[in-house]
mmCIF file with all atom_site columns, C-alpha atoms in Angstrom:
data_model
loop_
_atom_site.group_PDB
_atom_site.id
_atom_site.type_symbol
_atom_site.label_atom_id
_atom_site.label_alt_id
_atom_site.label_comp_id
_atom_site.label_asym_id
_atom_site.label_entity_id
_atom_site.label_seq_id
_atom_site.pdbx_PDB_ins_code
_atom_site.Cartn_x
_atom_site.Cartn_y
_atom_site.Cartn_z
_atom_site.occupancy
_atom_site.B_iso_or_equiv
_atom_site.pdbx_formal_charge
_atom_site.auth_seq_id
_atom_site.auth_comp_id
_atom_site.auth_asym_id
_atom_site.auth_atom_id
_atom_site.pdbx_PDB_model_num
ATOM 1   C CA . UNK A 1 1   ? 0.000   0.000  0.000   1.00 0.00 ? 186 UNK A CA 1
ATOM 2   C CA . UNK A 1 2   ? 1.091   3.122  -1.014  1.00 0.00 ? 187 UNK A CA 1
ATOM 3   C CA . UNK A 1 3   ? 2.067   5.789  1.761   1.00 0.00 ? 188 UNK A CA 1
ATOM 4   C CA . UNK A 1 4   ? -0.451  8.893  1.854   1.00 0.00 ? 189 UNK A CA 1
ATOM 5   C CA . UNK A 1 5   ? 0.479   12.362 3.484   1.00 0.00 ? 190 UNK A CA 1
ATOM 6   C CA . UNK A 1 6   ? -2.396  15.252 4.683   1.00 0.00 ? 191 UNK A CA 1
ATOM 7   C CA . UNK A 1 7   ? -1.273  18.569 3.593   1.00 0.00 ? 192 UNK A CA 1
ATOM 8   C CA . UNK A 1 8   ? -0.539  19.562 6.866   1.00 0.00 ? 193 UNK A CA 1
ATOM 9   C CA . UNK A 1 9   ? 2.442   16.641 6.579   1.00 0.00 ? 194 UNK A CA 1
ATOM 10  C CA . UNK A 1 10  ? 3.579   17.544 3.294   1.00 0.00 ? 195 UNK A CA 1
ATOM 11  C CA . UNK A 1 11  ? 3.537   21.542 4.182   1.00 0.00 ? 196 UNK A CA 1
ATOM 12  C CA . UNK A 1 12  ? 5.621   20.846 7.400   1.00 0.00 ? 197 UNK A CA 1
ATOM 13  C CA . UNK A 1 13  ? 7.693   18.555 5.709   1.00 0.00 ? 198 UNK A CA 1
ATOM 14  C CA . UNK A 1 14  ? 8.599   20.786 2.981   1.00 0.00 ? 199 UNK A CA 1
ATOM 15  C CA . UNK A 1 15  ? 8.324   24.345 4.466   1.00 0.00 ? 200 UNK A CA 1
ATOM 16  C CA . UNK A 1 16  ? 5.774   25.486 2.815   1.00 0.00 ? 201 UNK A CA 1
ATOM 17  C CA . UNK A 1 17  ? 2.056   26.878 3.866   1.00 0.00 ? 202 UNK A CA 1
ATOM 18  C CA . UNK A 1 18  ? -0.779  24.611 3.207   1.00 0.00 ? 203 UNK A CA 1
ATOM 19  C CA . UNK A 1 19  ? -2.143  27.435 0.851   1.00 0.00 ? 204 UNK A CA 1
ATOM 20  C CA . UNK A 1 20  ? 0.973   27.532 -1.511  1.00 0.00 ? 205 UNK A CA 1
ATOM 21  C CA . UNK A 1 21  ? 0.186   23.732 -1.893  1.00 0.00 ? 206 UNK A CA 1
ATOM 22  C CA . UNK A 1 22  ? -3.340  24.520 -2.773  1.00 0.00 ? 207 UNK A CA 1
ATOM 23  C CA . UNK A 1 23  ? -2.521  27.279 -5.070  1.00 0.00 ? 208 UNK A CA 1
ATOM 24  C CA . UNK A 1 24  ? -0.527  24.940 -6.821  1.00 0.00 ? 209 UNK A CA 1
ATOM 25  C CA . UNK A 1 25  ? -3.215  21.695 -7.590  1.00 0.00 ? 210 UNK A CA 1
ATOM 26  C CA . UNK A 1 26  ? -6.059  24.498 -8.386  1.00 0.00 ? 211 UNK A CA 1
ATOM 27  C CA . UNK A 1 27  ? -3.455  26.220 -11.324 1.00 0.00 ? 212 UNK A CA 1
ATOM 28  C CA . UNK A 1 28  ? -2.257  22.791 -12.080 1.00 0.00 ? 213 UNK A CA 1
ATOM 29  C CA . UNK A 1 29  ? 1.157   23.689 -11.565 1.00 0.00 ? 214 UNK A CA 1
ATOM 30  C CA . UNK A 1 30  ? 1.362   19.845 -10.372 1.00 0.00 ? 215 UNK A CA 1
ATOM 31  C CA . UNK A 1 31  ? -0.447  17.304 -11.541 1.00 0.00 ? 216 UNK A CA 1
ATOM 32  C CA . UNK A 1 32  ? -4.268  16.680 -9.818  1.00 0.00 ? 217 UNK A CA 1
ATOM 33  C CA . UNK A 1 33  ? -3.726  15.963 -6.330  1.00 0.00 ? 218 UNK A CA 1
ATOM 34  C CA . UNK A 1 34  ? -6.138  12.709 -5.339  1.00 0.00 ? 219 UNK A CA 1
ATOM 35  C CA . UNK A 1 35  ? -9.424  13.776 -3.063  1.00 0.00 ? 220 UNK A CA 1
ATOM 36  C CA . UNK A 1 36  ? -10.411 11.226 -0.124  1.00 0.00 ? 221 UNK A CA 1
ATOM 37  C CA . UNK A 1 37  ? -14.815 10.967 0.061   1.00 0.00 ? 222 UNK A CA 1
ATOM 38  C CA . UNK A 1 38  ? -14.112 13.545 2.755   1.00 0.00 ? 223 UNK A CA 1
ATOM 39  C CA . UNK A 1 39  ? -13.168 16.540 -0.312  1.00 0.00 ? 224 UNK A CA 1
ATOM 40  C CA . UNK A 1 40  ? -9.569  16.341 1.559   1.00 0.00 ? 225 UNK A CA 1
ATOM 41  C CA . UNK A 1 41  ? -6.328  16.302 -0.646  1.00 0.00 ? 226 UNK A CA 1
ATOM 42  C CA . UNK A 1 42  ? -4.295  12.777 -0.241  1.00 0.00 ? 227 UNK A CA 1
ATOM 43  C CA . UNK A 1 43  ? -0.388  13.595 -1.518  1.00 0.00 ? 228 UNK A CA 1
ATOM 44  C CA . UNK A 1 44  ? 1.679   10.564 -1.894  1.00 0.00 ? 229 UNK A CA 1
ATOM 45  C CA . UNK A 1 45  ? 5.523   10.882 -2.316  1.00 0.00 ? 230 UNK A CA 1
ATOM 46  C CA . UNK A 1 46  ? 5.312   11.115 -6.180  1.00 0.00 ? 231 UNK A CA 1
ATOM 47  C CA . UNK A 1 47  ? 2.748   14.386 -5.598  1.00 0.00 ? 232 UNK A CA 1
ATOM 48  C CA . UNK A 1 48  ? 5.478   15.259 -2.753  1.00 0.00 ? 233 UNK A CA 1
ATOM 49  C CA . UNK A 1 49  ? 8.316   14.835 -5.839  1.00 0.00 ? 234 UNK A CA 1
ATOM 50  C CA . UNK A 1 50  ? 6.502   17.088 -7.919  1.00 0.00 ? 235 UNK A CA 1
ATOM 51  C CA . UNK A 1 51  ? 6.201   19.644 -5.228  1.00 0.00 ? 236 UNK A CA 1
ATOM 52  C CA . UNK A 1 52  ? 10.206  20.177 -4.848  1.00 0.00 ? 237 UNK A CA 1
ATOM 53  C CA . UNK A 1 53  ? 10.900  20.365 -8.660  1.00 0.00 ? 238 UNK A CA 1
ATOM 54  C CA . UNK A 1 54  ? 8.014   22.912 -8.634  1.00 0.00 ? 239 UNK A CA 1
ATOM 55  C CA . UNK A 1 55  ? 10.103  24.123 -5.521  1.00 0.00 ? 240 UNK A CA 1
ATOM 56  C CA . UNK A 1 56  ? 13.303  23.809 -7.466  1.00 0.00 ? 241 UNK A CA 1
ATOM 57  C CA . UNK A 1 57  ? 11.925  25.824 -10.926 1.00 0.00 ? 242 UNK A CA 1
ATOM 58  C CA . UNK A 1 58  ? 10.409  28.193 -8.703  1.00 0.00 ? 243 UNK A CA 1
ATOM 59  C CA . UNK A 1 59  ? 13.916  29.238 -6.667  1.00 0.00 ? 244 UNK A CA 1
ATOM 60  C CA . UNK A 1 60  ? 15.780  28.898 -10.002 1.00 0.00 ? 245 UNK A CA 1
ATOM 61  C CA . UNK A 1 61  ? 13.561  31.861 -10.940 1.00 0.00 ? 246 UNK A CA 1
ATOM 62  C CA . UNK A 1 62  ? 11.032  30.412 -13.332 1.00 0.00 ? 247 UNK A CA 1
ATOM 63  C CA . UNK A 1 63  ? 7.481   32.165 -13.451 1.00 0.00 ? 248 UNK A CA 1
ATOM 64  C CA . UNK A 1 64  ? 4.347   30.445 -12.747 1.00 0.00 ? 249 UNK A CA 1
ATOM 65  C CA . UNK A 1 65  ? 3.588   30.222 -16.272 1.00 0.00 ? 250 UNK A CA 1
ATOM 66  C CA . UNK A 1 66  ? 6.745   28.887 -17.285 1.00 0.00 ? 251 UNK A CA 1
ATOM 67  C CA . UNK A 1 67  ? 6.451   25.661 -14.813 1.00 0.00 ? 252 UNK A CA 1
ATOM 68  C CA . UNK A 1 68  ? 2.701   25.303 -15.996 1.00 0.00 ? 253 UNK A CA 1
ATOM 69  C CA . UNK A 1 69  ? 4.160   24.501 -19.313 1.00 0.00 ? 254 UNK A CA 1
ATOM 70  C CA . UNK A 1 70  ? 7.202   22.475 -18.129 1.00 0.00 ? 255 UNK A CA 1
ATOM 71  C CA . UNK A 1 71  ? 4.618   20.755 -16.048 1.00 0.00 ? 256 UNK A CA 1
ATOM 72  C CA . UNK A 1 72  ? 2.500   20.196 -19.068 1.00 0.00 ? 257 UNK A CA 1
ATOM 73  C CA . UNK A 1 73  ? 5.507   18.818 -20.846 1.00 0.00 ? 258 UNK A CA 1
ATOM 74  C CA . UNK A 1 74  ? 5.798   16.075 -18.206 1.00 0.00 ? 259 UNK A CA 1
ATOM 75  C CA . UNK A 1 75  ? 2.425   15.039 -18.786 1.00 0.00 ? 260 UNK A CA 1
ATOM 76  C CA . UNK A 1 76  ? 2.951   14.012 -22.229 1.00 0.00 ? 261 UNK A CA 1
ATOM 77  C CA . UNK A 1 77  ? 5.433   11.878 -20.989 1.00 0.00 ? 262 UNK A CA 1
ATOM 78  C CA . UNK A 1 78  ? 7.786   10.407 -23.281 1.00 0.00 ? 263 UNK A CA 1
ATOM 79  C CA . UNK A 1 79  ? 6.872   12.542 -26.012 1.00 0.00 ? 264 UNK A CA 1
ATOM 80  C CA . UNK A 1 80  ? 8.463   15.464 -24.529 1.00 0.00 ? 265 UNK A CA 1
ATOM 81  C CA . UNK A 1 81  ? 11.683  13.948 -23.084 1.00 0.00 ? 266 UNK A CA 1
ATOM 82  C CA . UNK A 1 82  ? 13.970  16.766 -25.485 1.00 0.00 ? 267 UNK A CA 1
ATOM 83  C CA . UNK A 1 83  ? 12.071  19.203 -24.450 1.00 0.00 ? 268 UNK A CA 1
ATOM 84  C CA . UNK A 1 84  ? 12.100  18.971 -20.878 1.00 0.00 ? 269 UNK A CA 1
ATOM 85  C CA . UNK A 1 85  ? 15.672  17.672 -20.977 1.00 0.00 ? 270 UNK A CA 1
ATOM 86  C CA . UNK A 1 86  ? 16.593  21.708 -22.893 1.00 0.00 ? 271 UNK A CA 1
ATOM 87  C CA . UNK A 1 87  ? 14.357  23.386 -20.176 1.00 0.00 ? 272 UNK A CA 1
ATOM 88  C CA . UNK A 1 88  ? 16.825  21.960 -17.744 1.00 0.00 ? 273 UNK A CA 1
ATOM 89  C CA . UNK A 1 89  ? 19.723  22.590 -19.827 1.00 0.00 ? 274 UNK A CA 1
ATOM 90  C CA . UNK A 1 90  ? 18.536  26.344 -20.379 1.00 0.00 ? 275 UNK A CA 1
ATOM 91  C CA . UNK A 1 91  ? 17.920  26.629 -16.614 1.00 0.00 ? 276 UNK A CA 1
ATOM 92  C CA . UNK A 1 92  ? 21.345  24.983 -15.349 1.00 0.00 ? 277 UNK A CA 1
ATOM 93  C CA . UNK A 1 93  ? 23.062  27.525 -17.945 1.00 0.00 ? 278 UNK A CA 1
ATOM 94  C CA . UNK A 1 94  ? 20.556  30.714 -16.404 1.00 0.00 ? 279 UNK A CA 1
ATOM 95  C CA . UNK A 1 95  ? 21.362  29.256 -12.855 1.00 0.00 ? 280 UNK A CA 1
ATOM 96  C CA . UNK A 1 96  ? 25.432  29.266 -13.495 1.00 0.00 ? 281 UNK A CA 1
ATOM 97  C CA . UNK A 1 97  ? 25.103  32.824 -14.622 1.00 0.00 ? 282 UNK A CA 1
ATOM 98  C CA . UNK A 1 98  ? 23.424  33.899 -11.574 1.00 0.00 ? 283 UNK A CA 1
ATOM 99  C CA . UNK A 1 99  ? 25.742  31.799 -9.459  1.00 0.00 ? 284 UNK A CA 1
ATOM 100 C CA . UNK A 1 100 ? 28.761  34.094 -11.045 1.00 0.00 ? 285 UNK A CA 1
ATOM 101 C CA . UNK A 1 101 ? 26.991  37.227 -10.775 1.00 0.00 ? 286 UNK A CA 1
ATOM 102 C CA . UNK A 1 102 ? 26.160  36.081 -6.783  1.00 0.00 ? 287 UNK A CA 1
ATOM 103 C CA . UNK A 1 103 ? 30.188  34.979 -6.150  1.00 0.00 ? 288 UNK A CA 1
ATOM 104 C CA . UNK A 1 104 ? 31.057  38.335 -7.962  1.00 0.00 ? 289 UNK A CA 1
ATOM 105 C CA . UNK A 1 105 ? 28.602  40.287 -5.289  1.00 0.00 ? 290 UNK A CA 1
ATOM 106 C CA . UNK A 1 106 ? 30.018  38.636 -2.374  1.00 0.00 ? 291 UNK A CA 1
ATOM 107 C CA . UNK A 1 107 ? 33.685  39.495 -3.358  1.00 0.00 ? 292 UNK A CA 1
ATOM 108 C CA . UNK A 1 108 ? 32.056  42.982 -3.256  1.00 0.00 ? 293 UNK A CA 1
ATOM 109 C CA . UNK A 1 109 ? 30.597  42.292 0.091   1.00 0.00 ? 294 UNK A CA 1
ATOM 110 C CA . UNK A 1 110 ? 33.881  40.965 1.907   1.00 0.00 ? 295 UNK A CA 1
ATOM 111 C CA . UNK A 1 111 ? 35.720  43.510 0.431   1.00 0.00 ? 296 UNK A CA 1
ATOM 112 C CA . UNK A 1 112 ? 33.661  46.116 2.262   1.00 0.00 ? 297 UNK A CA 1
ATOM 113 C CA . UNK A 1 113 ? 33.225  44.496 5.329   1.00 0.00 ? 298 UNK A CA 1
ATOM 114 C CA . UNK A 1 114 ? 36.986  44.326 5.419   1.00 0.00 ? 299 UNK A CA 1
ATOM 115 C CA . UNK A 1 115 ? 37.240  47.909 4.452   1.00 0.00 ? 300 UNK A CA 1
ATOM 116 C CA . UNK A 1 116 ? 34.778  49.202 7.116   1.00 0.00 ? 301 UNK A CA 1
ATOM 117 C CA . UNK A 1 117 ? 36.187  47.149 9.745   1.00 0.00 ? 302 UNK A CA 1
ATOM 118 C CA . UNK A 1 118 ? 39.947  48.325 8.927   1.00 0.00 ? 303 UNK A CA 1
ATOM 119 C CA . UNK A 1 119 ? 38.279  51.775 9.096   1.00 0.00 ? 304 UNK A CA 1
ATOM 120 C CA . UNK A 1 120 ? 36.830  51.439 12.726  1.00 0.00 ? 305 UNK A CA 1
ATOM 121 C CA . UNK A 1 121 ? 40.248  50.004 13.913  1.00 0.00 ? 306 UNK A CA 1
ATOM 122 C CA . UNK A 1 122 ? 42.101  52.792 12.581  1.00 0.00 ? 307 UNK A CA 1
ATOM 123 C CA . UNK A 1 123 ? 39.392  55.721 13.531  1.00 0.00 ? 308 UNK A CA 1
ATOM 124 C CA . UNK A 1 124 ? 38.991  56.785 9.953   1.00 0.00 ? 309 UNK A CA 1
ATOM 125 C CA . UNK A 1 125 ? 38.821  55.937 6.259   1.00 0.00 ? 310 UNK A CA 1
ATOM 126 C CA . UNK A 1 126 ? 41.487  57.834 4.659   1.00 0.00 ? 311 UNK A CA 1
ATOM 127 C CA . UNK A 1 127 ? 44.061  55.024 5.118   1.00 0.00 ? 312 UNK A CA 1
ATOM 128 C CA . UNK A 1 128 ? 41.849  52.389 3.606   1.00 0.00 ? 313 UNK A CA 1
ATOM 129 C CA . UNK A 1 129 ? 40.314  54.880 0.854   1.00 0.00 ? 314 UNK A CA 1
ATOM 130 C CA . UNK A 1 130 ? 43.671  54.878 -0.256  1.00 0.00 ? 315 UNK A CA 1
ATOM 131 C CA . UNK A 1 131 ? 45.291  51.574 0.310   1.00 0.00 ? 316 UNK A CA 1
ATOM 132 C CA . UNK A 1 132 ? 42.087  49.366 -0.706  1.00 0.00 ? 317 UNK A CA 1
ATOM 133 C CA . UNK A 1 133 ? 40.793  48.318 -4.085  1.00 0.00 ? 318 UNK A CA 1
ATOM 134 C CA . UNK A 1 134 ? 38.020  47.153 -4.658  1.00 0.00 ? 319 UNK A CA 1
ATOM 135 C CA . UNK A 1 135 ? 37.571  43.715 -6.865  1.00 0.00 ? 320 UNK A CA 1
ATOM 136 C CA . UNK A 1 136 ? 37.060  44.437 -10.566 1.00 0.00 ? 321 UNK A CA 1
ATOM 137 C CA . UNK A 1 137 ? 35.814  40.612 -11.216 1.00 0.00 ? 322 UNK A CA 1
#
């Protein structure tokens, strides 16, 4: 028999509210979520799958409508291997550029935390305005 989850499990388990999780069966941004004869949702671990790629696209910066389609992709299922396989390629290559621009920022960031805290030891900035460059790259 096939484990089942409430929402309230698969919310806490994933960090997310219980109305994100309904937002996402009513737009079909995951597949339909089964209904027990009481009208309540019943996730299993493949709905609970679905939920942290939806996650994943989502933190990766995809829009709503953009995992509605990837999501429609993977229900034509083998038909639309390609397809899904260069939405993942485009998204690693989007993700790697972000990733660069992110390590770039926090060079940026140490470099003025170091700056600011050389300042307070010495009392002033005019040694370190002159004696600290900032990272070009």
């Amino acid at each position: 028999m096939t484990k089942t989850y409430s929402i309230g499990e698969v919310a806490a388990m994933l960090d997310l509210a219980p109305s994100t999780i309904r937002y996402y069966d009513s737009q079909h941004i995951i597949p339909p979520v089964k209904k027990g004869s009481n009208g309540l949702r019943i996730f299993t671990d493949t709905n609970i799958m679905d939920l942290r790629i939806v996650e994943c696209l989502k933190i990766a910066g995809m829009s709503v409508k953009e995992i509605q389609k990837y999501m429609v992709l993977v229900a034509q299922g083998n038909a639309s291997l390609a397809k899904r396989l260069a939405v993942f390629q485009q998204l690693r290559q989007d993700t790697l550029q972000k990733l660069n621009q992110l390590e770039y920022t926090l060079k940026v960031i140490n470099f003025k935390c170091n700056y600011y805290e050389q300042a307070l030891q010495d009392g002033t900035e005019e040694h370190v305005r002159h004696t600290h460059f900032m990272p070009l790259e």
